[in-house]
């Protein structure tokens, strides 16, 4: 396939000649690029067809388009920040600025980098206790699980929950799917390795190591919590 940067520039020029700014982001710009990596492109316009989102194939490349106005960009960034998982800030912070007709792109990239570096909102005590309770309950379920199929689902869910709790307690951004793995690997490589290795063993039936690592994550968050937990 053609060069991803040149292809992204041509797509923006063909589809959005009035673009105020455009960013190319995602795995395609990193060492994590795979044969199935797509072009994640954020486009800023001053009106319709923004806001919109579209998936398409362009010159052999799968493309995800995120078309926004400046106001929509800020709204999305605020909403995602409140959820402590902002793909938009990540794309504009780490992405390549393809188009910047009036300085808006550079301005938004600077803002995205500042907000990303500041990290997500901290957990409240109520949120932290809820996360501790959920993971403690899952850990108890795993210890009593005798069904191999149920164990697979429990381990997968616990891996996600434990990874998210570790990131949140450390003040790091969350991610979904492969990005959850990448966020944890960047924040705590040792814990990332321990959790993923132990999860694979737990799925195979050897759960003690995984339970131990999950307990370590709980200890970092204040310890297991079940008896006495209440929502008032």
mmCIF file of C-alpha atoms in Angstrom:
data_model
loop_
_atom_site.group_PDB
_atom_site.id
_atom_site.type_symbol
_atom_site.label_atom_id
_atom_site.label_comp_id
_atom_site.label_asym_id
_atom_site.label_seq_id
_atom_site.Cartn_x
_atom_site.Cartn_y
_atom_site.Cartn_z
ATOM 1 C CA UNK A 1 0.000 0.000 0.000
ATOM 2 C CA UNK A 2 0.986 3.629 -0.431
ATOM 3 C CA UNK A 3 2.756 5.625 2.256
ATOM 4 C CA UNK A 4 0.245 6.248 5.079
ATOM 5 C CA UNK A 5 1.141 9.916 5.573
ATOM 6 C CA UNK A 6 0.909 10.765 1.871
ATOM 7 C CA UNK A 7 -2.309 8.778 1.579
ATOM 8 C CA UNK A 8 -3.845 10.585 4.566
ATOM 9 C CA UNK A 9 -2.887 13.974 3.123
ATOM 10 C CA UNK A 10 -4.420 13.096 -0.241
ATOM 11 C CA UNK A 11 -7.615 11.849 1.385
ATOM 12 C CA UNK A 12 -8.046 15.062 3.375
ATOM 13 C CA UNK A 13 -7.338 17.167 0.305
ATOM 14 C CA UNK A 14 -9.807 15.154 -1.797
ATOM 15 C CA UNK A 15 -12.618 14.870 0.740
ATOM 16 C CA UNK A 16 -12.173 18.038 2.810
ATOM 17 C CA UNK A 17 -10.577 20.825 0.759
ATOM 18 C CA UNK A 18 -11.848 23.388 3.286
ATOM 19 C CA UNK A 19 -10.292 21.617 6.283
ATOM 20 C CA UNK A 20 -8.997 23.969 8.956
ATOM 21 C CA UNK A 21 -6.836 21.248 10.489
ATOM 22 C CA UNK A 22 -6.246 17.512 10.225
ATOM 23 C CA UNK A 23 -4.306 14.958 12.256
ATOM 24 C CA UNK A 24 -3.116 11.446 11.387
ATOM 25 C CA UNK A 25 -2.831 9.222 14.453
ATOM 26 C CA UNK A 26 -2.758 5.642 15.702
ATOM 27 C CA UNK A 27 -0.583 2.574 15.438
ATOM 28 C CA UNK A 28 0.291 3.276 11.800
ATOM 29 C CA UNK A 29 2.782 5.920 12.994
ATOM 30 C CA UNK A 30 4.452 3.644 15.551
ATOM 31 C CA UNK A 31 6.468 0.452 15.836
ATOM 32 C CA UNK A 32 3.187 -1.259 16.777
ATOM 33 C CA UNK A 33 1.927 -0.982 13.188
ATOM 34 C CA UNK A 34 0.489 -4.229 11.816
ATOM 35 C CA UNK A 35 -0.833 -5.317 8.402
ATOM 36 C CA UNK A 36 -4.342 -4.454 9.618
ATOM 37 C CA UNK A 37 -3.530 -1.012 11.035
ATOM 38 C CA UNK A 38 -5.845 1.711 9.796
ATOM 39 C CA UNK A 39 -5.522 5.446 9.268
ATOM 40 C CA UNK A 40 -7.115 7.337 12.159
ATOM 41 C CA UNK A 41 -7.741 10.868 10.906
ATOM 42 C CA UNK A 42 -9.201 13.780 12.850
ATOM 43 C CA UNK A 43 -10.479 16.606 10.616
ATOM 44 C CA UNK A 44 -11.563 20.069 11.810
ATOM 45 C CA UNK A 45 -14.108 22.000 9.746
ATOM 46 C CA UNK A 46 -16.088 25.145 10.433
ATOM 47 C CA UNK A 47 -19.429 23.430 9.717
ATOM 48 C CA UNK A 48 -21.157 20.515 7.930
ATOM 49 C CA UNK A 49 -20.414 17.712 7.295
ATOM 50 C CA UNK A 50 -18.976 18.132 10.783
ATOM 51 C CA UNK A 51 -19.713 16.612 13.166
ATOM 52 C CA UNK A 52 -19.625 13.131 11.659
ATOM 53 C CA UNK A 53 -17.749 9.857 11.776
ATOM 54 C CA UNK A 54 -17.110 7.508 8.891
ATOM 55 C CA UNK A 55 -15.236 4.306 8.099
ATOM 56 C CA UNK A 56 -14.067 3.718 4.535
ATOM 57 C CA UNK A 57 -11.409 2.206 2.320
ATOM 58 C CA UNK A 58 -9.126 4.644 0.506
ATOM 59 C CA UNK A 59 -6.417 3.447 -1.870
ATOM 60 C CA UNK A 60 -6.223 0.133 -0.057
ATOM 61 C CA UNK A 61 -6.125 1.646 3.422
ATOM 62 C CA UNK A 62 -8.894 1.186 5.993
ATOM 63 C CA UNK A 63 -9.682 4.663 7.332
ATOM 64 C CA UNK A 64 -11.533 5.968 10.374
ATOM 65 C CA UNK A 65 -12.569 9.598 9.999
ATOM 66 C CA UNK A 66 -13.452 11.796 12.959
ATOM 67 C CA UNK A 67 -14.835 15.035 11.515
ATOM 68 C CA UNK A 68 -15.478 17.821 14.020
ATOM 69 C CA UNK A 69 -15.838 21.534 14.522
ATOM 70 C CA UNK A 70 -13.728 23.245 17.170
ATOM 71 C CA UNK A 71 -16.711 23.374 19.530
ATOM 72 C CA UNK A 72 -17.427 19.666 19.051
ATOM 73 C CA UNK A 73 -13.741 18.862 19.537
ATOM 74 C CA UNK A 74 -13.785 20.585 22.927
ATOM 75 C CA UNK A 75 -17.047 18.909 23.907
ATOM 76 C CA UNK A 76 -15.684 15.459 23.055
ATOM 77 C CA UNK A 77 -12.419 16.162 24.868
ATOM 78 C CA UNK A 78 -14.303 17.209 28.000
ATOM 79 C CA UNK A 79 -16.629 14.204 27.906
ATOM 80 C CA UNK A 80 -13.760 11.761 27.410
ATOM 81 C CA UNK A 81 -11.666 13.392 30.115
ATOM 82 C CA UNK A 82 -14.488 12.902 32.603
ATOM 83 C CA UNK A 83 -14.375 9.177 31.703
ATOM 84 C CA UNK A 84 -10.557 9.168 32.136
ATOM 85 C CA UNK A 85 -10.163 7.721 28.638
ATOM 86 C CA UNK A 86 -9.663 10.198 25.809
ATOM 87 C CA UNK A 87 -8.769 8.751 22.407
ATOM 88 C CA UNK A 88 -9.301 12.231 20.942
ATOM 89 C CA UNK A 89 -6.697 13.919 23.152
ATOM 90 C CA UNK A 90 -4.297 11.040 22.510
ATOM 91 C CA UNK A 91 -4.755 11.251 18.729
ATOM 92 C CA UNK A 92 -4.235 15.001 18.616
ATOM 93 C CA UNK A 93 -1.409 14.975 21.154
ATOM 94 C CA UNK A 94 0.667 12.209 19.554
ATOM 95 C CA UNK A 95 -0.610 12.454 15.996
ATOM 96 C CA UNK A 96 0.941 14.080 12.970
ATOM 97 C CA UNK A 97 -0.468 17.466 11.982
ATOM 98 C CA UNK A 98 -1.345 17.137 8.294
ATOM 99 C CA UNK A 99 -3.217 20.375 7.672
ATOM 100 C CA UNK A 100 -3.164 23.677 9.553
ATOM 101 C CA UNK A 101 -4.550 26.515 7.498
ATOM 102 C CA UNK A 102 -4.937 29.140 10.207
ATOM 103 C CA UNK A 103 -3.073 27.885 13.273
ATOM 104 C CA UNK A 104 -6.032 26.015 14.769
ATOM 105 C CA UNK A 105 -4.299 22.658 14.399
ATOM 106 C CA UNK A 106 -1.161 23.756 16.213
ATOM 107 C CA UNK A 107 -3.263 25.370 18.927
ATOM 108 C CA UNK A 108 -5.378 22.257 19.490
ATOM 109 C CA UNK A 109 -2.317 20.019 19.477
ATOM 110 C CA UNK A 110 -0.659 22.175 22.130
ATOM 111 C CA UNK A 111 -3.845 22.072 24.213
ATOM 112 C CA UNK A 112 -4.161 18.302 23.759
ATOM 113 C CA UNK A 113 -0.571 17.739 24.861
ATOM 114 C CA UNK A 114 -1.052 19.930 27.939
ATOM 115 C CA UNK A 115 -4.247 18.166 28.941
ATOM 116 C CA UNK A 116 -2.812 14.720 28.265
ATOM 117 C CA UNK A 117 0.290 15.457 30.342
ATOM 118 C CA UNK A 118 -1.900 16.649 33.229
ATOM 119 C CA UNK A 119 -3.530 13.229 33.380
ATOM 120 C CA UNK A 120 -7.139 12.259 34.087
ATOM 121 C CA UNK A 121 -9.210 13.430 37.059
ATOM 122 C CA UNK A 122 -8.229 11.614 40.271
ATOM 123 C CA UNK A 123 -10.452 8.895 41.697
ATOM 124 C CA UNK A 124 -12.788 9.909 44.471
ATOM 125 C CA UNK A 125 -12.842 7.724 47.590
ATOM 126 C CA UNK A 126 -16.277 6.468 46.551
ATOM 127 C CA UNK A 127 -15.033 5.472 43.096
ATOM 128 C CA UNK A 128 -11.925 3.817 44.506
ATOM 129 C CA UNK A 129 -13.939 1.777 47.000
ATOM 130 C CA UNK A 130 -16.334 0.653 44.284
ATOM 131 C CA UNK A 131 -13.446 -0.532 42.104
ATOM 132 C CA UNK A 132 -11.921 -2.365 45.070
ATOM 133 C CA UNK A 133 -15.239 -4.047 45.861
ATOM 134 C CA UNK A 134 -15.834 -5.210 42.278
ATOM 135 C CA UNK A 135 -12.358 -6.681 41.907
ATOM 136 C CA UNK A 136 -12.508 -8.346 45.348
ATOM 137 C CA UNK A 137 -15.825 -9.952 44.430
ATOM 138 C CA UNK A 138 -14.411 -11.227 41.138
ATOM 139 C CA UNK A 139 -11.367 -12.593 42.934
ATOM 140 C CA UNK A 140 -13.629 -14.590 45.265
ATOM 141 C CA UNK A 141 -15.541 -15.894 42.246
ATOM 142 C CA UNK A 142 -12.316 -17.040 40.621
ATOM 143 C CA UNK A 143 -11.165 -18.886 43.726
ATOM 144 C CA UNK A 144 -14.388 -20.877 43.741
ATOM 145 C CA UNK A 145 -14.701 -21.371 39.989
ATOM 146 C CA UNK A 146 -14.638 -24.963 38.724
ATOM 147 C CA UNK A 147 -16.071 -24.389 35.244
ATOM 148 C CA UNK A 148 -13.341 -23.891 32.588
ATOM 149 C CA UNK A 149 -15.583 -21.779 30.348
ATOM 150 C CA UNK A 150 -16.620 -19.511 33.216
ATOM 151 C CA UNK A 151 -12.981 -19.217 34.251
ATOM 152 C CA UNK A 152 -12.000 -17.827 30.847
ATOM 153 C CA UNK A 153 -14.597 -15.081 31.114
ATOM 154 C CA UNK A 154 -13.739 -14.324 34.740
ATOM 155 C CA UNK A 155 -10.031 -14.009 34.008
ATOM 156 C CA UNK A 156 -10.642 -11.763 30.996
ATOM 157 C CA UNK A 157 -12.905 -9.489 33.039
ATOM 158 C CA UNK A 158 -10.504 -9.437 35.982
ATOM 159 C CA UNK A 159 -7.553 -8.628 33.736
ATOM 160 C CA UNK A 160 -9.403 -5.584 32.441
ATOM 161 C CA UNK A 161 -10.558 -4.496 35.896
ATOM 162 C CA UNK A 162 -7.153 -4.966 37.511
ATOM 163 C CA UNK A 163 -5.397 -3.118 34.698
ATOM 164 C CA UNK A 164 -7.843 -0.235 34.933
ATOM 165 C CA UNK A 165 -7.555 -0.011 38.719
ATOM 166 C CA UNK A 166 -3.753 0.037 38.557
ATOM 167 C CA UNK A 167 -3.842 2.833 35.979
ATOM 168 C CA UNK A 168 -6.432 4.864 37.873
ATOM 169 C CA UNK A 169 -4.616 4.607 41.198
ATOM 170 C CA UNK A 170 -1.419 5.705 39.463
ATOM 171 C CA UNK A 171 -3.103 8.706 37.855
ATOM 172 C CA UNK A 172 -2.793 7.352 34.306
ATOM 173 C CA UNK A 173 -5.203 7.467 31.392
ATOM 174 C CA UNK A 174 -7.315 4.418 30.596
ATOM 175 C CA UNK A 175 -7.579 2.758 27.206
ATOM 176 C CA UNK A 176 -9.746 0.197 25.476
ATOM 177 C CA UNK A 177 -8.682 -3.154 24.056
ATOM 178 C CA UNK A 178 -5.072 -3.126 22.905
ATOM 179 C CA UNK A 179 -4.720 0.430 24.188
ATOM 180 C CA UNK A 180 -5.435 -0.715 27.744
ATOM 181 C CA UNK A 181 -2.502 -3.097 27.407
ATOM 182 C CA UNK A 182 -0.299 -0.365 25.953
ATOM 183 C CA UNK A 183 -1.236 2.164 28.632
ATOM 184 C CA UNK A 184 -0.386 -0.282 31.416
ATOM 185 C CA UNK A 185 2.829 -1.393 29.708
ATOM 186 C CA UNK A 186 3.945 2.242 29.516
ATOM 187 C CA UNK A 187 2.924 3.058 33.091
ATOM 188 C CA UNK A 188 4.170 -0.099 34.834
ATOM 189 C CA UNK A 189 5.982 -2.616 32.607
ATOM 190 C CA UNK A 190 6.577 -5.050 35.465
ATOM 191 C CA UNK A 191 2.943 -5.196 36.486
ATOM 192 C CA UNK A 192 1.828 -5.424 32.856
ATOM 193 C CA UNK A 193 4.059 -8.457 32.318
ATOM 194 C CA UNK A 194 3.032 -10.107 35.590
ATOM 195 C CA UNK A 195 -0.692 -9.642 34.980
ATOM 196 C CA UNK A 196 -0.722 -10.827 31.377
ATOM 197 C CA UNK A 197 1.541 -13.832 32.006
ATOM 198 C CA UNK A 198 -0.459 -14.890 35.065
ATOM 199 C CA UNK A 199 -3.764 -14.388 33.217
ATOM 200 C CA UNK A 200 -2.688 -16.825 30.512
ATOM 201 C CA UNK A 201 -1.822 -19.377 33.190
ATOM 202 C CA UNK A 202 -5.123 -18.791 34.974
ATOM 203 C CA UNK A 203 -7.113 -19.442 31.811
ATOM 204 C CA UNK A 204 -5.281 -22.761 31.574
ATOM 205 C CA UNK A 205 -6.392 -23.595 35.107
ATOM 206 C CA UNK A 206 -3.471 -22.407 37.246
ATOM 207 C CA UNK A 207 -5.105 -19.478 39.026
ATOM 208 C CA UNK A 208 -2.976 -18.939 42.129
ATOM 209 C CA UNK A 209 -0.391 -16.708 40.452
ATOM 210 C CA UNK A 210 -3.045 -14.522 38.854
ATOM 211 C CA UNK A 211 -4.912 -14.222 42.144
ATOM 212 C CA UNK A 212 -1.680 -13.100 43.813
ATOM 213 C CA UNK A 213 -0.990 -10.377 41.245
ATOM 214 C CA UNK A 214 -4.575 -9.122 41.388
ATOM 215 C CA UNK A 215 -4.274 -8.979 45.172
ATOM 216 C CA UNK A 216 -1.153 -6.836 44.768
ATOM 217 C CA UNK A 217 -3.163 -4.422 42.617
ATOM 218 C CA UNK A 218 -5.854 -4.314 45.283
ATOM 219 C CA UNK A 219 -3.258 -3.653 47.973
ATOM 220 C CA UNK A 220 -2.002 -0.635 46.013
ATOM 221 C CA UNK A 221 -5.566 0.700 45.985
ATOM 222 C CA UNK A 222 -6.143 0.201 49.705
ATOM 223 C CA UNK A 223 -6.655 -3.543 49.940
ATOM 224 C CA UNK A 224 -9.499 -5.968 49.201
ATOM 225 C CA UNK A 225 -12.950 -4.692 50.115
ATOM 226 C CA UNK A 226 -16.124 -6.707 50.513
ATOM 227 C CA UNK A 227 -17.279 -7.153 54.129
ATOM 228 C CA UNK A 228 -18.759 -3.851 55.253
ATOM 229 C CA UNK A 229 -18.886 -2.248 51.813
ATOM 230 C CA UNK A 230 -22.012 -0.136 51.427
ATOM 231 C CA UNK A 231 -23.392 2.534 49.110
ATOM 232 C CA UNK A 232 -25.353 5.232 50.915
#
